[in-house]
Short mmCIF file of C-alpha atoms in Angstrom, two decimals:
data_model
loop_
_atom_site.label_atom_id
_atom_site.label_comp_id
_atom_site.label_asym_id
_atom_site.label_seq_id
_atom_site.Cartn_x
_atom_site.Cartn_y
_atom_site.Cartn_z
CA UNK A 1081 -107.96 14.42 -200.61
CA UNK A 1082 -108.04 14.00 -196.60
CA UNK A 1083 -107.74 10.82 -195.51
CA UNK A 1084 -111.29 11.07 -193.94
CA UNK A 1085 -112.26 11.97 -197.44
CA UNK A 1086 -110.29 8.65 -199.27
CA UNK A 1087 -111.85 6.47 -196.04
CA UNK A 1088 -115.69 7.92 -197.20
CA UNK A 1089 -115.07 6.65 -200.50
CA UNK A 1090 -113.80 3.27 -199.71
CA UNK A 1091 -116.21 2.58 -197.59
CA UNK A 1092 -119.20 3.72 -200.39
CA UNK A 1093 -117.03 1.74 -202.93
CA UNK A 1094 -119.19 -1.12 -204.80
CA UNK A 1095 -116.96 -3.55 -204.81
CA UNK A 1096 -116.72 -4.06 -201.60
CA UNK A 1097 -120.65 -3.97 -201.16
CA UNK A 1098 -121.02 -6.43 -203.28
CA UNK A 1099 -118.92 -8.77 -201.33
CA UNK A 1100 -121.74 -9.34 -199.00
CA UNK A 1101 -123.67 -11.25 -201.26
CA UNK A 1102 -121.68 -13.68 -200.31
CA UNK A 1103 -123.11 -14.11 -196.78
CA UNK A 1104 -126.09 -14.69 -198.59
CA UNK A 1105 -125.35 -17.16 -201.14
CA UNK A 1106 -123.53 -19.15 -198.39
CA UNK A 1107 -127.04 -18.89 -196.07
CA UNK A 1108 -129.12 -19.66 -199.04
CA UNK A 1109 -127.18 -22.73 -200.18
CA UNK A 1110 -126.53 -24.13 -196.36
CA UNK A 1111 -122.92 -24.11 -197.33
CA UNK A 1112 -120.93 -24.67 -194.09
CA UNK A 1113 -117.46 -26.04 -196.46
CA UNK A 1114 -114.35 -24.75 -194.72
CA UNK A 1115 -112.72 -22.25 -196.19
CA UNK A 1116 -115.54 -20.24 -198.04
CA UNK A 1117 -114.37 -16.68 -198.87
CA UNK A 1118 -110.97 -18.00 -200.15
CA UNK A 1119 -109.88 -17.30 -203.34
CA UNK A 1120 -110.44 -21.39 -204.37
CA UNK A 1121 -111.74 -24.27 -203.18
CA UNK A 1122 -109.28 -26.50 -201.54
CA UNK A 1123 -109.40 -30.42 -201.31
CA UNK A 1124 -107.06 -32.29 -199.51
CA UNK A 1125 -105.88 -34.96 -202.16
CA UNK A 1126 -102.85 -37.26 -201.04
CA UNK A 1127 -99.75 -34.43 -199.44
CA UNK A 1128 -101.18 -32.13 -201.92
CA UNK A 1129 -104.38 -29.85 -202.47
CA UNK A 1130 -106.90 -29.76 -205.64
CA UNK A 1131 -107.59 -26.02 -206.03
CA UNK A 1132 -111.20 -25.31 -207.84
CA UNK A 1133 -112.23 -22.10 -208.82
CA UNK A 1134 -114.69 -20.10 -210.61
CA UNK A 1135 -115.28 -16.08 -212.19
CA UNK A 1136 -118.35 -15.03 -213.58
CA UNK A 1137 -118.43 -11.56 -216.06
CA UNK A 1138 -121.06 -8.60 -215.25
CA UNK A 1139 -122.62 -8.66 -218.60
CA UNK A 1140 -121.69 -4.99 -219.14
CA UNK A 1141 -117.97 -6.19 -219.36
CA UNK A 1142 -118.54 -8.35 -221.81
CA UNK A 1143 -120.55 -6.13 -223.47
CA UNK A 1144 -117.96 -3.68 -223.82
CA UNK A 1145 -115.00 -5.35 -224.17
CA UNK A 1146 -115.52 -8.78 -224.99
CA UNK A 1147 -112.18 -9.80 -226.23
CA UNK A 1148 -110.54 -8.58 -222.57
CA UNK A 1149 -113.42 -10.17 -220.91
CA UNK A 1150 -112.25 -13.61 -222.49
CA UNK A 1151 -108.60 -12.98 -221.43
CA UNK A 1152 -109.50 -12.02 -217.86
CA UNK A 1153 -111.85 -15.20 -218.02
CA UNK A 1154 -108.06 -16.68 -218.09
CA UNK A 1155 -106.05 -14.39 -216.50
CA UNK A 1156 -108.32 -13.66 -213.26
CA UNK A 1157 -108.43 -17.47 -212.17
CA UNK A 1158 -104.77 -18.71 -213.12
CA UNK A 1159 -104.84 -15.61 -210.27
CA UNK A 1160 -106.92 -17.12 -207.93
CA UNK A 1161 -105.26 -20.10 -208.16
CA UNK A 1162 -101.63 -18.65 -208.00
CA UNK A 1163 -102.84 -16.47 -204.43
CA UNK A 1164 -103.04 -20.19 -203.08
CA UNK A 1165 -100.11 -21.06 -203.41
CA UNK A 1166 -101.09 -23.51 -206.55
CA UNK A 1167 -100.52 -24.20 -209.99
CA UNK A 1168 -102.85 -23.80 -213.21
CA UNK A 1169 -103.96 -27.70 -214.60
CA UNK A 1170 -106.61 -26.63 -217.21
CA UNK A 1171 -109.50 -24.34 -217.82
CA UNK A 1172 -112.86 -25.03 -218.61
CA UNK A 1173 -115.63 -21.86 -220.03
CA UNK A 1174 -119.30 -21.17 -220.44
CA UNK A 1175 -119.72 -18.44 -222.96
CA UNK A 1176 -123.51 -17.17 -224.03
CA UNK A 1177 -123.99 -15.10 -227.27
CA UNK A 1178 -125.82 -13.88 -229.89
CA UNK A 1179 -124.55 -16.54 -232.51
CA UNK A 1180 -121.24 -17.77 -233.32
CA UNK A 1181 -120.08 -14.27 -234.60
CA UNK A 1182 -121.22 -12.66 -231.43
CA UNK A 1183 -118.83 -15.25 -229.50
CA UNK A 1184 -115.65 -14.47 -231.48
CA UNK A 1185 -114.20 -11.97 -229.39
CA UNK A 1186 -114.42 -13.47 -226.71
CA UNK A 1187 -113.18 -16.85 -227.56
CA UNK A 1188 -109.87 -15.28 -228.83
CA UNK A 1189 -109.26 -13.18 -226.28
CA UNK A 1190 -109.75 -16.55 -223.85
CA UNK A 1191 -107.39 -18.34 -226.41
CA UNK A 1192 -105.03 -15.44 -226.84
CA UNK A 1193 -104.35 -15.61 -222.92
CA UNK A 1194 -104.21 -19.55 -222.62
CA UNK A 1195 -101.14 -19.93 -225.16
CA UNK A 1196 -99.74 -16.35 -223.13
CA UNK A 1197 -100.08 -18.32 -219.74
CA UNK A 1198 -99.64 -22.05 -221.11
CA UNK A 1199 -102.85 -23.11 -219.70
CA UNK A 1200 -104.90 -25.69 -221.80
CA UNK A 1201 -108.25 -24.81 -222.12
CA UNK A 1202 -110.37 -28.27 -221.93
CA UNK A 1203 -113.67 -28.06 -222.33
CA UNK A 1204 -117.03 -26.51 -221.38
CA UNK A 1205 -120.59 -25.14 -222.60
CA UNK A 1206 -121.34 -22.59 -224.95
CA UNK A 1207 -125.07 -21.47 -226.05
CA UNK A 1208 -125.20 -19.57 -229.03
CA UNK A 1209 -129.14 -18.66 -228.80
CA UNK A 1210 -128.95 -15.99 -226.12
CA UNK A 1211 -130.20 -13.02 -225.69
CA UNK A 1212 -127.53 -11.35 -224.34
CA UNK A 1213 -123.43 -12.26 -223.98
CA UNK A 1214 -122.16 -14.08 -220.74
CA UNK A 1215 -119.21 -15.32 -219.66
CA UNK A 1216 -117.68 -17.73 -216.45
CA UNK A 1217 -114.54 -19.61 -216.56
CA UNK A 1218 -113.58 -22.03 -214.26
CA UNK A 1219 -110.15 -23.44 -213.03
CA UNK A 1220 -108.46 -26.39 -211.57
CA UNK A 1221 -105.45 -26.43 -209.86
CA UNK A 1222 -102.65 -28.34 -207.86
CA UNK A 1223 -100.64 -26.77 -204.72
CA UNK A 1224 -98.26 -28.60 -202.36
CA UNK A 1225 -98.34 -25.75 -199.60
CA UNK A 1226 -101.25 -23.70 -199.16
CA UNK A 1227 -101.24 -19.43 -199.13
CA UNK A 1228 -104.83 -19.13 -197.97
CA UNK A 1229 -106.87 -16.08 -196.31
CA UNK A 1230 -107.57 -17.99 -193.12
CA UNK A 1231 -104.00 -17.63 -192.21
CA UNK A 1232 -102.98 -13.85 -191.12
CA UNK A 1233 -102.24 -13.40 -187.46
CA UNK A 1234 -101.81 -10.72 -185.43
CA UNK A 1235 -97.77 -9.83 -184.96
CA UNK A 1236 -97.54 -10.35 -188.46
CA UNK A 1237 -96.65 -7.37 -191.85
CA UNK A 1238 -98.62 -6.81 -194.27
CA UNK A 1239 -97.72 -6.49 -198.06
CA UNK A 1240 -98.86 -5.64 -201.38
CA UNK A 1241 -97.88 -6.77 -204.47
CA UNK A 1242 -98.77 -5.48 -207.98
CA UNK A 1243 -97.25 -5.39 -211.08
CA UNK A 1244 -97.10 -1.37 -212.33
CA UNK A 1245 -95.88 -1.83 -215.87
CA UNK A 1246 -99.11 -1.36 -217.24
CA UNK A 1247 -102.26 0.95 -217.87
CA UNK A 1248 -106.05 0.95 -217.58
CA UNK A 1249 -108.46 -0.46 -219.61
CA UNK A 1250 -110.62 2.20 -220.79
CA UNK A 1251 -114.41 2.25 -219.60
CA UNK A 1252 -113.92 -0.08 -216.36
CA UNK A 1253 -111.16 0.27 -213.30
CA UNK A 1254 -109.55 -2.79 -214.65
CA UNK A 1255 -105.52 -2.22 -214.62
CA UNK A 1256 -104.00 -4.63 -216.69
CA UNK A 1257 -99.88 -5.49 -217.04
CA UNK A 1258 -100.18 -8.33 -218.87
CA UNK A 1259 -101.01 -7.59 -222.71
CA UNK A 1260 -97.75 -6.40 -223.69
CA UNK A 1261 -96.01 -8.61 -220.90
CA UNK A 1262 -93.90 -11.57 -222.62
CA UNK A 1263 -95.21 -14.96 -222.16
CA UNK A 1264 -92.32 -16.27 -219.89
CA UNK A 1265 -92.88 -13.04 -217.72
CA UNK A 1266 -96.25 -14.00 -217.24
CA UNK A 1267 -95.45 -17.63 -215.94
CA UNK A 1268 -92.03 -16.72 -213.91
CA UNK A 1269 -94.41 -14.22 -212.46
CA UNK A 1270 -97.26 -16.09 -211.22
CA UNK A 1271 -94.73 -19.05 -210.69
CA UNK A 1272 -93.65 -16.51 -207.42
CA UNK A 1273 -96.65 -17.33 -205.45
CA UNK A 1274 -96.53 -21.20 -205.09
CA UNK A 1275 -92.52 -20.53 -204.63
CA UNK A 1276 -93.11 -18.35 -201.82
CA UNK A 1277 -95.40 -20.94 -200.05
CA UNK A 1278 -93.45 -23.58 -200.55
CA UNK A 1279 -90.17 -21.60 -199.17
CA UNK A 1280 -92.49 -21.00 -196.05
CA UNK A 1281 -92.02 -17.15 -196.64
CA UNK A 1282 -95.90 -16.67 -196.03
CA UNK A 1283 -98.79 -18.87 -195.34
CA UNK A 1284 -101.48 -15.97 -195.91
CA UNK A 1285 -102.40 -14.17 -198.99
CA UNK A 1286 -105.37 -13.13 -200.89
CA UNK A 1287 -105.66 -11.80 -204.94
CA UNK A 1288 -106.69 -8.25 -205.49
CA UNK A 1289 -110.45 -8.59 -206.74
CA UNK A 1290 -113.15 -6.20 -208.14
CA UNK A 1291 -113.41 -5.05 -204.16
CA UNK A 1292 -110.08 -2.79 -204.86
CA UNK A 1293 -107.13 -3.22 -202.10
CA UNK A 1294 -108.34 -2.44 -198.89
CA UNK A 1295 -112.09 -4.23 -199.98
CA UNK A 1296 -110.05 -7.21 -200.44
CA UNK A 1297 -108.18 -6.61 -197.52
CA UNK A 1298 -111.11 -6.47 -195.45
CA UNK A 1299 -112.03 -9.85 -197.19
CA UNK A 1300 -108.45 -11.00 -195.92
CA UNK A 1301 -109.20 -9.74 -192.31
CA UNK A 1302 -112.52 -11.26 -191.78
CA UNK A 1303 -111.41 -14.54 -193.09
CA UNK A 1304 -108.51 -14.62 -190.44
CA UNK A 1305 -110.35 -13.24 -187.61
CA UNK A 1306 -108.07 -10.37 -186.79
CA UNK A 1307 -107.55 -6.76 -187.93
CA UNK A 1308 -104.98 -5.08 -190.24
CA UNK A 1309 -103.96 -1.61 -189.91
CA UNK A 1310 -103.15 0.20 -193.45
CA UNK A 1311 -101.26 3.07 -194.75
CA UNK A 1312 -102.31 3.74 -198.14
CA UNK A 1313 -99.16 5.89 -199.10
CA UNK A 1314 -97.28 3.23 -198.97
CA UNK A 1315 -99.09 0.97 -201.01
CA UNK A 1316 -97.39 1.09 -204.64
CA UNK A 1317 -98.60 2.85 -207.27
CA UNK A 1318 -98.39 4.10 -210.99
CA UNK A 1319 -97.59 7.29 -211.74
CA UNK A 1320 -100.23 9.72 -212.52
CA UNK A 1321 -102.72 7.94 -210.62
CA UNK A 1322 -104.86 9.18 -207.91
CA UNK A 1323 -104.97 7.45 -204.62
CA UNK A 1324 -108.46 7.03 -204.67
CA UNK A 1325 -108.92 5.10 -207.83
CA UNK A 1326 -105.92 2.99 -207.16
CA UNK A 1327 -107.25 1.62 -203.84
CA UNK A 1328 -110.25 1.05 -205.77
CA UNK A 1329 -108.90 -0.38 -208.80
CA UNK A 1330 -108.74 -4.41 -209.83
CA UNK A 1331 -105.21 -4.98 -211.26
CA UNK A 1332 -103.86 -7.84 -213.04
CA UNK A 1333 -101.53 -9.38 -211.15
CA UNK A 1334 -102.08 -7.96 -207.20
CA UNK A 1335 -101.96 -9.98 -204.27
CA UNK A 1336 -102.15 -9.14 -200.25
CA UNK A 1337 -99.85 -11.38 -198.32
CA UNK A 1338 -98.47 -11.37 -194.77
CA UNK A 1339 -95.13 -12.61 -193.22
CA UNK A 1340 -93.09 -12.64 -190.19
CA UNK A 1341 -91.03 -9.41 -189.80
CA UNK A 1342 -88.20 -11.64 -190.28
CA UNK A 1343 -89.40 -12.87 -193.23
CA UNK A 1344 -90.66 -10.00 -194.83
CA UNK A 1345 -87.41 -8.67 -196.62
CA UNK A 1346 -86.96 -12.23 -198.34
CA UNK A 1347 -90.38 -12.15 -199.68
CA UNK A 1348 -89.76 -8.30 -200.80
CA UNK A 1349 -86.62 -9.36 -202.66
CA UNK A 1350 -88.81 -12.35 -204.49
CA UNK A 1351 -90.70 -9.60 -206.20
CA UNK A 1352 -88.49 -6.71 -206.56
CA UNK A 1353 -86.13 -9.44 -208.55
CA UNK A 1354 -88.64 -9.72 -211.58
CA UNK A 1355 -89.78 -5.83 -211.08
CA UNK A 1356 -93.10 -6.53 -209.04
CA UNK A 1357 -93.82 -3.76 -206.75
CA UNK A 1358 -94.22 -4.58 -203.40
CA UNK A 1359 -94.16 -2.98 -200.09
CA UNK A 1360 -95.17 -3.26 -196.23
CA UNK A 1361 -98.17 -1.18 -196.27
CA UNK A 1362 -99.14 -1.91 -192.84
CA UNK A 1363 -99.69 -4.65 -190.15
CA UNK A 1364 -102.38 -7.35 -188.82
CA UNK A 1365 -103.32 -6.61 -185.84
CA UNK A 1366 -106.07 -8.48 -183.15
CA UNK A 1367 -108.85 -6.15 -182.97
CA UNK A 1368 -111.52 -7.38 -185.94
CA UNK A 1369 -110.91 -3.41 -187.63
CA UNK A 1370 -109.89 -2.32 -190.99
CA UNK A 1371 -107.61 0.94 -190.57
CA UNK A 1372 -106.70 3.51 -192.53
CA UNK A 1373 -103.60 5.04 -190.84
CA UNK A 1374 -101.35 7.27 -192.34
CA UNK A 1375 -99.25 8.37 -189.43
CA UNK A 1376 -101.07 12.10 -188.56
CA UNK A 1377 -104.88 9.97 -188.69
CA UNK A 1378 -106.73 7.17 -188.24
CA UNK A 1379 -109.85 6.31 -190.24
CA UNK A 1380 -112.45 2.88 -189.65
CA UNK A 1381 -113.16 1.29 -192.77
CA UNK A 1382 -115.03 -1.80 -191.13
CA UNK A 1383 -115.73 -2.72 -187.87
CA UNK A 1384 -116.24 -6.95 -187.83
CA UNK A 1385 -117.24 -7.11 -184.49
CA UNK A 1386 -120.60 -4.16 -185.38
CA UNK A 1387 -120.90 -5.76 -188.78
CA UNK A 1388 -120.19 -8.92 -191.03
CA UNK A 1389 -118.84 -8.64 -194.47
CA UNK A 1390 -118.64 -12.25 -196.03
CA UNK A 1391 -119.64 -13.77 -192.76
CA UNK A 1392 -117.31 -16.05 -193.51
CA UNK A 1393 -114.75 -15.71 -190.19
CA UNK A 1394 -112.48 -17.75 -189.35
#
């Protein structure tokens, strides 16, 4: 595939399409909180910061795989909370279903991934009398230095991070490396994030969502008010994957983050040490563009300045 080819796709990809609901949410709900379009809310409390986040389920997910869709109800947010820097406090759910059998699944795959992670799950609402199955999952959170997505500046690398030892779920693009992952991998893992913010490595990072790498890259960009300039060879990959569906893809442990050249090889390490791959796949730059550059071509994913995406710039 051309890169002109892999640049049509990404640019018709839904994720990333459906990241501009969020302009409208924020517009419909008068929202003007700083720091919408991170990956968590974050309050000021004392030298530290309450992180708050929340994941809702397309019903077809849980549909289809309900005891996954009750681990990533976990799994996703300890993410979001992790790509700020922060630490996991406790979870709270709201599961719908068709009766008690019909919410099951679900329920142990959400357990299943709180004793994995070593999160308490501590409350929430369930409804039993539904029509169909839902799920959201909320998290709360502590972090003493913040990674945030209003951060990147121009001068700056950019890296990915994502843990290969895995496979895809079947059905959905979902690339998990967590089910057969010990526990204390899990935690050490995650644990990286708020150690790298705290070490002052980086101060800019963003989770790997639904929106695939360079979506949520573009979701990084916008936030920050600058560009970034990607080659998508170098981004890592699994074997026996196409390029295509991996930029697409939503893994289970991937996270954008920028440094200083200088630091850049002392974040690299951080990973490579517990067998993360991670890379410099390209730079921030201070036009408002997303790039696709692999060296021989140059392909525009997004243009900021022609066209919002979140609306939610810095």
């Amino acid at each position: 595939m051309s890169l002109h080819e892999l640049a049509g796709e990404l640019r018709a990809h839904a994720g990333l399409a459906a990241k501009r609901d969020v302009a409208a949410v924020s517009a419909l709900l008068g929202a003007q909180a700083p720091g919408l379009g991170d990956d968590c809310a974050a309050i000021p409390d004392g030298e530290d910061y309450l992180l708050f986040a929340i994941e809702g389920f397309i019903a077809q997910f849980v549909e289809a795989d309900p005891w996954f869709a009750g681990w990533c109800g976990v799994m996703v947010n300890l993410s979001d909370i992790a790509a700020m820097g922060g630490r996991a406090i406790a979870v709270a759910d709201a599961i719908w279903a068709k009766g008690e059998k019909g919410a099951e699944s679900v329920l142990a795959g959400m357990a299943a991934a709180a004793r994995a992670y070593g999160v308490q799950v501590a409350g929430g609402h369930s409804n039993f009398r539904s029509a169909q199955g839902q799920l959201a999952v909320s998290v709360m959170g502590r972090a003493k230095k913040l990674l945030s997505s209003f951060a990147a500046k121009p001068g700056e690398l950019l890296i990915a991070a994502i843990d290969l030892r895995g496979a895809y779920r079947p059905v959905f693009d979902n690339f998990q490396a967590a089910l057969d992952a010990p526990p204390e991998r899990l935690r050490g893992d995650l644990e990286l994030l708020p150690e790298i913010a705290e070490a002052g490595l980086s101060g800019a990072a963003k989770d790997i969502s639904q929106a695939g790498l360079v979506g949520t890259a573009a979701m990084f960009a916008e936030c920050s008010g600058v560009g970034m300039r990607i080659n998508p060879h170098l981004v890592p990959r699994p074997e026996g994957v196409t390029l295509a569906r991996w930029l697409k893809s939503f893994p289970s442990y991937g996270y954008l983050l920028t440094a200083t050249p200088e630091d850049a090889p002392a974040l690299l390490a951080r990973f490579a040490g517990r067998g993360i791959g991670a890379a410099v796949i390209g730079a921030v730059e201070a036009h408002q563009k997303i790039l696709l550059d692999d060296g021989a071509s140059c392909e525009e994913i997004w243009d900021f300045a022609a066209q919002a995406l979140m609306g939610c710039a810095a």
